[in-house]
Amino acid sequence: MRTQVGIVGAGPAGLTLARLLEVAGIESVVIENRDRDYVEHRIRAGVLEQGTVELLREAGVGARMDREGIVHHGIHLQFEGERHHVPLSELADGRSIMIYGQTEVVKDLIAARLESGLPLLFEVDDVTVHDLQTELPRIRFTHDGAAQELECDVIAGCDGFHGVCRPSIPSGILRTFEREYPFGWLGILAQVAPSIDELVYAHNDRGFALLSLRSPELSRYYVQCRPDEDLAEWPDERIWEELQLRTGLAGWTLHEGPILEKGVTGMRSFVAEPMQHGRLFLAGDAAHIVPPTGAKGLNLAVSDVRILADALIDWYRSGTTAGLDGYSNACLRRVWRAEHFSWWMTSMLHKLGEDPFDLQLQLSQLRYVTSSQAAARSLAENYVGLTTL
Ligand code: APR
Ligand code: PHB
């Protein structure tokens, strides 16, 4: 088999890249090791920056998002028993965010790909990448029991944090940066209307909590927990009790409902540099991870593949390699901004331990971002997505 761009991984990064290339008339083959049902039902983040929304629309995959997504113009920060509104759009030149599950974005992209009749192979095994520093890199894999080899002009490593592409880069080339956090999030999807119209990020003595949503009927809630938390210790009643204690306010009710899904996610910051080795380009979680507090993971993946698609389009149209040569640096500027923002939101909002000095710093920072226009504006422009990077 031969294609122009071989894409490993059918998450948001791989699928969005495939779509952008399709629109530009560039061929690709997407290979994914999970089955379609798994990929379409994996619950992940749900906040799209305006730039992400615009890109999906321009790529012709925004119709259901525009019907079902919910535009938000602010968030709430809650601490010391009070809830403070941060009017994102007012602070960030009218820009807004869209609440639309990553799962839904993935479903829309898969549907569009299949409708175009373009190659997207699920349940491939034994994926390996070869000859990365030649003009004909190859992907080998097995599909339906048969060994396959795909010859490409370039390979896009969109296979997430645990994928095979990043580890295929010989040692000594990548520099990695990492921070693990001593906590995780226990997340639930509940069949109940959200109890408040915008997201609530709550700092609390018992630990952080987040109130989010997926639709007018589905709420998505999180509580800070241990990174290795055992779900068996969290019957539904305990989760609701903890959410009530961490987000409760006089005169306001958190409505409860049946819990449809439960899961624990660890928290980590990670960056691998450079995001390119020869003809292999890493994008999304394959190259970087952020803790979910800033809602940046999906948006970063989309911004990487936008840069990669533009560079590939230039290269195929005019032979110029400037975009491809600059790919890693262009992505990393934005990646590091999001790394800082996500680390900062995480550090400001979670229970870090028992150190009273840390606690006072957090509270001071929270008071500052909810009382100073300058500080609030900084949070807002990062949250809705910086346009100047
Ligand atoms: N071969 C083929 N596919 C693979 C392989 C492999 N060896 N290893 C992993 N994959 C697939 C995974 O099953 C997954 O579908 O690659 C895909 C990677 O997708 P994601 O992990 O969703 O990563 P990405 O597309 O970069 O999306 C950005 O940021 O914060 C997160 O939740 C956000 O998942 C989102 C991510
Ligand atoms: C979510 O809705 O899943 C969500 C929202 C905001 C975050 C993280 C996750 O910061």
Short mmCIF file of C-alpha atoms and ligand atoms in Angstrom, two decimals:
data_model
loop_
_atom_site.label_atom_id
_atom_site.label_comp_id
_atom_site.label_asym_id
_atom_site.label_seq_id
_atom_site.Cartn_x
_atom_site.Cartn_y
_atom_site.Cartn_z
CA MET A 1 0.00 0.00 0.00
CA ARG A 2 1.09 3.54 -0.71
CA THR A 3 -0.28 6.84 0.57
CA GLN A 4 0.87 10.41 1.03
CA VAL A 5 0.34 10.75 4.79
CA GLY A 6 0.18 7.69 7.04
CA ILE A 7 -1.70 8.57 10.22
CA VAL A 8 -1.29 6.41 13.31
CA GLY A 9 -4.21 6.83 15.75
CA ALA A 10 -7.87 7.77 15.27
CA GLY A 11 -8.28 10.12 18.22
CA PRO A 12 -9.07 13.80 17.74
CA ALA A 13 -5.56 14.53 16.41
CA GLY A 14 -5.45 11.79 13.76
CA LEU A 15 -9.03 12.19 12.60
CA THR A 16 -8.88 15.98 12.39
CA LEU A 17 -5.62 15.82 10.44
CA ALA A 18 -7.14 13.30 8.03
CA ARG A 19 -10.09 15.62 7.45
CA LEU A 20 -7.95 18.73 6.88
CA LEU A 21 -5.85 16.80 4.36
CA GLU A 22 -8.94 15.46 2.62
CA VAL A 23 -10.29 18.99 2.17
CA ALA A 24 -6.94 19.96 0.61
CA GLY A 25 -6.91 16.94 -1.70
CA ILE A 26 -4.06 15.13 0.08
CA GLU A 27 -4.35 11.36 0.52
CA SER A 28 -4.04 9.66 3.86
CA VAL A 29 -4.62 6.32 5.54
CA VAL A 30 -5.62 6.26 9.22
CA ILE A 31 -4.87 3.18 11.31
CA GLU A 32 -6.22 2.65 14.82
CA ASN A 33 -5.62 -0.25 17.17
CA ARG A 34 -8.99 -0.13 18.97
CA ASP A 35 -12.40 -0.90 17.54
CA ARG A 36 -14.78 1.80 16.35
CA ASP A 37 -17.20 1.36 19.22
CA TYR A 38 -14.45 1.79 21.80
CA VAL A 39 -13.10 4.93 20.15
CA GLU A 40 -16.59 6.43 19.86
CA HIS A 41 -17.53 5.79 23.47
CA ARG A 42 -14.40 6.69 25.36
CA ILE A 43 -15.43 9.57 27.62
CA ARG A 44 -12.98 12.44 27.51
CA ALA A 45 -12.99 16.22 27.80
CA GLY A 46 -15.79 18.48 26.68
CA VAL A 47 -14.65 22.09 26.28
CA LEU A 48 -13.82 23.40 22.79
CA GLU A 49 -12.00 26.68 22.36
CA GLN A 50 -13.46 29.03 19.79
CA GLY A 51 -10.53 28.34 17.45
CA THR A 52 -11.26 24.62 17.62
CA VAL A 53 -14.94 25.25 16.89
CA GLU A 54 -14.08 27.40 13.89
CA LEU A 55 -11.66 24.82 12.52
CA LEU A 56 -14.22 22.01 12.77
CA ARG A 57 -16.79 24.20 11.02
CA GLU A 58 -14.36 25.14 8.24
CA ALA A 59 -13.52 21.47 7.80
CA GLY A 60 -17.21 20.76 7.22
CA VAL A 61 -17.71 18.69 10.36
CA GLY A 62 -19.41 21.30 12.56
CA ALA A 63 -23.10 20.83 11.75
CA ARG A 64 -24.10 18.63 14.69
CA MET A 65 -21.77 20.56 16.99
CA ASP A 66 -23.59 23.77 16.04
CA ARG A 67 -26.97 22.12 16.69
CA GLU A 68 -26.16 20.32 19.92
CA GLY A 69 -23.17 22.13 21.40
CA ILE A 70 -23.76 24.73 24.08
CA VAL A 71 -21.93 28.06 23.90
CA HIS A 72 -20.68 29.36 27.25
CA HIS A 73 -19.50 32.88 27.94
CA GLY A 74 -18.09 32.39 31.44
CA ILE A 75 -17.07 30.06 34.24
CA HIS A 76 -17.37 30.18 38.02
CA LEU A 77 -14.55 29.92 40.51
CA GLN A 78 -15.67 28.89 43.99
CA PHE A 79 -13.60 29.18 47.17
CA GLU A 80 -14.05 30.12 50.84
CA GLY A 81 -17.78 29.42 50.55
CA GLU A 82 -18.40 31.89 47.71
CA ARG A 83 -18.93 31.53 43.99
CA HIS A 84 -17.38 34.15 41.69
CA HIS A 85 -18.30 34.57 38.05
CA VAL A 86 -15.51 35.05 35.49
CA PRO A 87 -17.12 36.59 32.37
CA LEU A 88 -14.77 35.03 29.81
CA SER A 89 -16.27 36.66 26.72
CA GLU A 90 -16.32 40.14 28.23
CA LEU A 91 -12.70 39.74 29.24
CA ALA A 92 -11.47 38.06 26.05
CA ASP A 93 -12.75 40.21 23.20
CA GLY A 94 -16.07 38.42 22.85
CA ARG A 95 -14.53 34.98 22.42
CA SER A 96 -16.40 32.03 23.90
CA ILE A 97 -16.15 28.27 24.47
CA MET A 98 -18.39 25.46 23.29
CA ILE A 99 -19.50 22.55 25.45
CA TYR A 100 -19.48 19.53 23.14
CA GLY A 101 -17.97 16.20 24.15
CA GLN A 102 -14.75 15.04 22.57
CA THR A 103 -16.57 11.75 22.06
CA GLU A 104 -19.08 13.58 19.84
CA VAL A 105 -16.30 15.32 17.88
CA VAL A 106 -14.72 11.91 17.26
CA LYS A 107 -18.05 10.41 16.12
CA ASP A 108 -18.60 13.29 13.69
CA LEU A 109 -15.09 12.94 12.24
CA ILE A 110 -15.41 9.17 11.82
CA ALA A 111 -18.81 9.55 10.14
CA ALA A 112 -17.40 12.14 7.72
CA ARG A 113 -14.38 9.98 6.89
CA LEU A 114 -16.50 6.92 6.19
CA GLU A 115 -18.98 8.94 4.18
CA SER A 116 -16.12 10.11 1.96
CA GLY A 117 -15.16 6.45 1.53
CA LEU A 118 -11.59 7.09 2.69
CA PRO A 119 -9.37 4.55 4.44
CA LEU A 120 -9.76 4.31 8.21
CA LEU A 121 -8.75 0.93 9.57
CA PHE A 122 -9.81 -0.10 13.06
CA GLU A 123 -8.43 -2.98 15.10
CA VAL A 124 -4.97 -3.02 13.57
CA ASP A 125 -2.23 -4.75 15.58
CA ASP A 126 1.55 -4.80 15.83
CA VAL A 127 2.01 -1.28 14.52
CA THR A 128 5.65 -0.29 13.92
CA VAL A 129 7.18 2.65 12.05
CA HIS A 130 10.38 2.41 9.96
CA ASP A 131 12.84 4.34 7.79
CA LEU A 132 11.88 7.61 9.44
CA GLN A 133 14.91 9.41 8.13
CA THR A 134 14.39 8.43 4.53
CA GLU A 135 12.03 9.87 1.92
CA LEU A 136 9.91 6.76 2.12
CA PRO A 137 9.00 6.04 5.73
CA ARG A 138 6.85 2.93 6.28
CA ILE A 139 4.25 1.72 8.70
CA ARG A 140 3.92 -2.02 9.26
CA PHE A 141 0.91 -3.56 10.96
CA THR A 142 -1.45 -6.48 10.85
CA HIS A 143 -5.10 -6.13 9.89
CA ASP A 144 -7.64 -8.95 9.64
CA GLY A 145 -4.80 -11.36 10.32
CA ALA A 146 -2.70 -10.19 7.37
CA ALA A 147 0.64 -8.37 7.59
CA GLN A 148 0.57 -5.01 5.79
CA GLU A 149 3.11 -2.40 4.84
CA LEU A 150 2.13 1.18 4.11
CA GLU A 151 4.65 3.37 2.25
CA CYS A 152 4.22 7.07 2.96
CA ASP A 153 5.74 10.46 2.25
CA VAL A 154 5.36 11.33 5.91
CA ILE A 155 3.98 9.66 9.02
CA ALA A 156 1.83 11.51 11.55
CA GLY A 157 2.19 10.02 15.03
CA CYS A 158 -1.25 10.77 16.49
CA ASP A 159 -1.33 7.69 18.69
CA GLY A 160 -1.66 9.29 22.11
CA PHE A 161 0.55 9.14 25.17
CA HIS A 162 0.87 5.33 25.17
CA GLY A 163 1.37 5.00 21.42
CA VAL A 164 4.31 3.52 19.49
CA CYS A 165 5.46 6.54 17.46
CA ARG A 166 7.20 8.59 20.15
CA PRO A 167 9.12 5.55 21.50
CA SER A 168 10.27 4.76 17.93
CA ILE A 169 12.46 7.86 17.91
CA PRO A 170 16.00 6.67 18.76
CA SER A 171 17.15 7.50 22.27
CA GLY A 172 19.14 10.67 22.75
CA ILE A 173 17.06 12.69 20.31
CA LEU A 174 14.04 13.63 22.37
CA ARG A 175 14.16 15.76 25.44
CA THR A 176 11.26 15.14 27.80
CA PHE A 177 9.84 17.27 30.58
CA GLU A 178 7.48 15.83 33.10
CA ARG A 179 5.53 16.51 36.27
CA GLU A 180 3.29 14.06 38.07
CA TYR A 181 0.70 15.31 40.52
CA PRO A 182 -0.08 13.46 43.75
CA PHE A 183 -3.80 13.38 42.96
CA GLY A 184 -6.29 12.38 40.27
CA TRP A 185 -9.90 13.06 39.33
CA LEU A 186 -12.81 10.76 39.90
CA GLY A 187 -15.26 11.65 37.14
CA ILE A 188 -18.91 10.76 36.69
CA LEU A 189 -21.45 11.17 33.94
CA ALA A 190 -24.89 11.56 35.51
CA GLN A 191 -28.32 11.53 33.98
CA VAL A 192 -29.52 14.77 35.48
CA ALA A 193 -29.87 18.32 34.20
CA PRO A 194 -26.89 20.51 35.17
CA SER A 195 -27.66 22.46 38.33
CA ILE A 196 -25.95 25.59 37.09
CA ASP A 197 -25.61 27.23 33.67
CA GLU A 198 -21.79 27.41 33.52
CA LEU A 199 -18.83 25.35 34.74
CA VAL A 200 -17.87 25.60 38.42
CA TYR A 201 -14.24 25.08 39.48
CA ALA A 202 -14.37 24.68 43.27
CA HIS A 203 -11.46 24.94 45.69
CA ASN A 204 -12.33 23.22 48.96
CA ASP A 205 -10.66 21.94 52.16
CA ARG A 206 -11.80 18.44 51.19
CA GLY A 207 -10.24 18.77 47.72
CA PHE A 208 -11.09 20.22 44.33
CA ALA A 209 -14.41 19.61 42.56
CA LEU A 210 -15.61 20.52 39.06
CA LEU A 211 -19.17 20.81 37.81
CA SER A 212 -19.40 20.45 34.03
CA LEU A 213 -21.94 19.08 31.59
CA ARG A 214 -22.41 17.33 28.29
CA SER A 215 -25.97 18.35 27.37
CA PRO A 216 -29.15 19.76 28.93
CA GLU A 217 -29.81 16.27 30.35
CA LEU A 218 -26.29 15.07 31.18
CA SER A 219 -23.98 16.38 33.87
CA ARG A 220 -20.25 15.67 34.08
CA TYR A 221 -18.81 16.05 37.57
CA TYR A 222 -15.39 15.46 39.10
CA VAL A 223 -13.85 15.27 42.57
CA GLN A 224 -10.16 15.30 43.39
CA CYS A 225 -9.05 11.88 44.66
CA ARG A 226 -5.87 9.83 45.05
CA PRO A 227 -4.14 8.99 41.74
CA ASP A 228 -4.62 5.26 42.43
CA GLU A 229 -8.10 5.62 43.90
CA ASP A 230 -10.08 2.37 44.03
CA LEU A 231 -13.52 2.95 42.46
CA ALA A 232 -14.89 0.13 44.62
CA GLU A 233 -14.56 2.51 47.56
CA TRP A 234 -16.79 5.05 45.84
CA PRO A 235 -20.41 3.94 45.79
CA ASP A 236 -22.70 6.51 44.17
CA GLU A 237 -23.86 7.91 47.53
CA ARG A 238 -20.30 8.72 48.55
CA ILE A 239 -19.63 10.56 45.28
CA TRP A 240 -22.77 12.68 45.64
CA GLU A 241 -22.02 13.39 49.28
CA GLU A 242 -18.52 14.57 48.40
CA LEU A 243 -19.80 16.71 45.51
CA GLN A 244 -22.41 18.26 47.82
CA LEU A 245 -19.81 19.04 50.48
CA ARG A 246 -17.30 20.52 48.03
CA THR A 247 -19.65 22.58 45.86
CA GLY A 248 -22.60 23.28 48.19
CA LEU A 249 -23.74 26.84 48.82
CA ALA A 250 -26.65 28.20 50.83
CA GLY A 251 -29.65 28.80 48.58
CA TRP A 252 -28.40 26.56 45.76
CA THR A 253 -29.07 22.85 45.16
CA LEU A 254 -26.92 20.33 43.38
CA HIS A 255 -29.42 17.92 41.83
CA GLU A 256 -28.52 14.24 41.86
CA GLY A 257 -29.39 11.54 39.34
CA PRO A 258 -28.40 8.08 38.13
CA ILE A 259 -24.66 7.72 37.50
CA LEU A 260 -24.04 6.31 34.01
CA GLU A 261 -20.22 6.16 34.07
CA LYS A 262 -17.44 6.41 36.64
CA GLY A 263 -13.70 6.60 36.14
CA VAL A 264 -10.44 7.78 37.68
CA THR A 265 -7.87 9.77 35.70
CA GLY A 266 -4.35 10.51 36.80
CA MET A 267 -2.87 13.97 36.32
CA ARG A 268 0.38 14.66 34.56
CA SER A 269 2.21 17.32 32.64
CA PHE A 270 4.52 16.04 29.89
CA VAL A 271 6.27 17.46 26.83
CA ALA A 272 8.59 15.72 24.34
CA GLU A 273 10.80 17.91 22.14
CA PRO A 274 11.23 18.16 19.23
CA MET A 275 7.90 16.98 17.86
CA GLN A 276 9.55 15.79 14.66
CA HIS A 277 12.15 13.19 13.73
CA GLY A 278 12.90 12.95 10.00
CA ARG A 279 9.59 12.25 8.28
CA LEU A 280 7.75 11.41 11.53
CA PHE A 281 5.65 14.22 13.02
CA LEU A 282 4.11 13.80 16.47
CA ALA A 283 0.81 15.52 17.26
CA GLY A 284 -1.50 15.71 20.27
CA ASP A 285 -1.08 13.47 23.31
CA ALA A 286 1.70 11.55 21.55
CA ALA A 287 3.90 14.60 22.19
CA HIS A 288 2.38 16.30 25.23
CA ILE A 289 -0.02 15.86 28.12
CA VAL A 290 -1.65 18.50 30.31
CA PRO A 291 -3.65 17.97 33.48
CA PRO A 292 -7.34 18.50 32.60
CA THR A 293 -7.90 21.55 34.83
CA GLY A 294 -7.40 24.01 31.98
CA ALA A 295 -9.45 21.96 29.45
CA LYS A 296 -6.59 22.20 26.95
CA GLY A 297 -5.78 18.60 25.84
CA LEU A 298 -8.13 18.31 22.89
CA ASN A 299 -7.60 21.92 21.84
CA LEU A 300 -3.83 21.47 21.74
CA ALA A 301 -4.20 18.34 19.63
CA VAL A 302 -6.32 20.28 17.15
CA SER A 303 -3.90 23.19 17.03
CA ASP A 304 -0.97 20.83 16.33
CA VAL A 305 -2.70 19.21 13.39
CA ARG A 306 -3.79 22.54 11.97
CA ILE A 307 -0.13 23.57 11.86
CA LEU A 308 0.88 20.20 10.42
CA ALA A 309 -1.85 20.24 7.77
CA ASP A 310 -0.89 23.77 6.66
CA ALA A 311 2.76 22.76 6.45
CA LEU A 312 1.95 19.65 4.40
CA ILE A 313 -0.32 21.62 2.07
CA ASP A 314 2.50 24.13 1.41
CA TRP A 315 4.94 21.32 0.82
CA TYR A 316 2.74 19.45 -1.64
CA ARG A 317 1.73 22.64 -3.48
CA SER A 318 5.04 24.44 -3.76
CA GLY A 319 7.72 22.09 -2.51
CA THR A 320 8.66 24.41 0.33
CA THR A 321 9.75 22.66 3.52
CA ALA A 322 9.71 25.80 5.69
CA GLY A 323 6.41 24.86 7.36
CA LEU A 324 7.49 21.30 8.05
CA ASP A 325 10.90 22.43 9.30
CA GLY A 326 9.24 24.91 11.65
CA TYR A 327 6.47 22.52 12.77
CA SER A 328 7.90 21.57 16.13
CA ASN A 329 8.78 25.10 17.19
CA ALA A 330 5.46 26.49 16.04
CA CYS A 331 3.54 23.87 18.06
CA LEU A 332 5.73 24.09 21.12
CA ARG A 333 5.12 27.81 21.64
CA ARG A 334 1.45 27.06 22.13
CA VAL A 335 2.09 23.79 23.95
CA TRP A 336 4.23 25.44 26.61
CA ARG A 337 1.70 28.22 27.13
CA ALA A 338 -0.99 25.58 27.70
CA GLU A 339 1.37 23.59 29.91
CA HIS A 340 1.87 26.62 32.11
CA PHE A 341 -1.80 27.53 32.20
CA SER A 342 -2.87 23.96 33.03
CA TRP A 343 -0.23 23.61 35.74
CA TRP A 344 -1.24 26.98 37.17
CA MET A 345 -4.98 26.21 37.26
CA THR A 346 -4.19 22.81 38.78
CA SER A 347 -1.90 24.27 41.45
CA MET A 348 -4.35 27.03 42.32
CA LEU A 349 -7.40 24.80 42.72
CA HIS A 350 -6.36 21.43 44.19
CA LYS A 351 -5.70 20.47 47.77
CA LEU A 352 -1.92 20.16 47.68
CA GLY A 353 -1.40 18.79 51.19
CA GLU A 354 -1.53 20.26 54.65
CA ASP A 355 0.95 23.13 54.18
CA PRO A 356 -0.76 26.34 55.41
CA PHE A 357 1.59 28.51 53.33
CA ASP A 358 0.51 26.79 50.11
CA LEU A 359 -3.13 27.25 51.07
CA GLN A 360 -2.72 30.98 51.68
CA LEU A 361 -0.98 31.40 48.32
CA GLN A 362 -3.87 29.63 46.58
CA LEU A 363 -6.51 31.73 48.29
CA SER A 364 -4.63 34.92 47.55
CA GLN A 365 -4.35 33.95 43.88
CA LEU A 366 -8.06 33.07 43.70
CA ARG A 367 -9.01 36.41 45.28
CA TYR A 368 -6.71 38.16 42.81
CA VAL A 369 -8.17 36.54 39.67
CA THR A 370 -11.70 37.22 40.87
CA SER A 371 -11.10 40.86 41.80
CA SER A 372 -8.47 42.25 39.41
CA GLN A 373 -9.50 42.84 35.78
CA ALA A 374 -5.94 42.31 34.65
CA ALA A 375 -5.64 38.94 36.38
CA ALA A 376 -9.10 37.82 35.26
CA ARG A 377 -8.31 38.83 31.69
CA SER A 378 -5.18 36.70 31.74
CA LEU A 379 -7.14 33.66 32.92
CA ALA A 380 -9.87 34.36 30.36
CA GLU A 381 -7.63 34.72 27.31
CA ASN A 382 -5.82 31.50 28.16
CA TYR A 383 -9.05 29.64 28.85
CA VAL A 384 -10.77 30.60 25.60
CA GLY A 385 -7.52 30.02 23.70
CA LEU A 386 -4.80 32.50 22.86
CA THR A 387 -4.92 33.87 19.34
CA THR A 388 -1.56 35.59 19.43
CA LEU A 389 0.75 32.56 19.64
N1 APR B 1 -1.54 1.98 16.73
C1 APR B 1 -2.66 2.61 16.31
N2 APR B 1 -3.38 3.42 17.10
C2 APR B 1 -2.97 3.60 18.35
C3 APR B 1 -1.81 2.98 18.86
C4 APR B 1 -1.08 2.13 17.99
N3 APR B 1 0.02 1.51 18.39
N4 APR B 1 -1.65 3.35 20.15
C5 APR B 1 -2.67 4.16 20.44
N5 APR B 1 -3.48 4.32 19.37
C6 APR B 1 -4.72 5.11 19.27
C7 APR B 1 -5.56 5.15 20.52
O1 APR B 1 -6.40 4.01 20.64
C8 APR B 1 -6.35 6.41 20.30
O2 APR B 1 -7.56 6.18 19.59
O3 APR B 1 -4.35 6.46 19.04
C9 APR B 1 -5.44 7.30 19.46
C10 APR B 1 -4.90 8.47 20.24
O4 APR B 1 -5.97 9.31 20.60
P1 APR B 1 -6.01 10.20 21.93
O5 APR B 1 -5.38 9.46 23.05
O6 APR B 1 -7.39 10.69 22.10
O7 APR B 1 -5.00 11.41 21.60
P2 APR B 1 -5.16 12.66 20.63
O8 APR B 1 -5.81 12.31 19.37
O9 APR B 1 -3.81 13.28 20.64
O10 APR B 1 -6.20 13.58 21.36
C11 APR B 1 -5.91 14.59 22.28
O11 APR B 1 -5.97 15.17 24.57
O12 APR B 1 -6.57 15.65 26.75
C12 APR B 1 -6.63 14.79 25.72
O13 APR B 1 -8.78 13.95 26.08
C13 APR B 1 -7.95 14.61 25.18
O14 APR B 1 -7.80 12.49 24.16
C14 APR B 1 -7.66 13.85 23.93
C15 APR B 1 -6.28 14.20 23.65
C1 PHB B 2 -15.30 18.12 31.16
O1 PHB B 2 -16.43 18.57 30.94
O2 PHB B 2 -15.05 16.91 31.06
C2 PHB B 2 -14.24 19.05 31.59
C3 PHB B 2 -14.50 20.41 31.64
C4 PHB B 2 -13.52 21.28 32.05
C5 PHB B 2 -12.29 20.80 32.41
C6 PHB B 2 -12.01 19.45 32.34
C7 PHB B 2 -12.99 18.57 31.93
O3 PHB B 2 -11.34 21.67 32.84
#
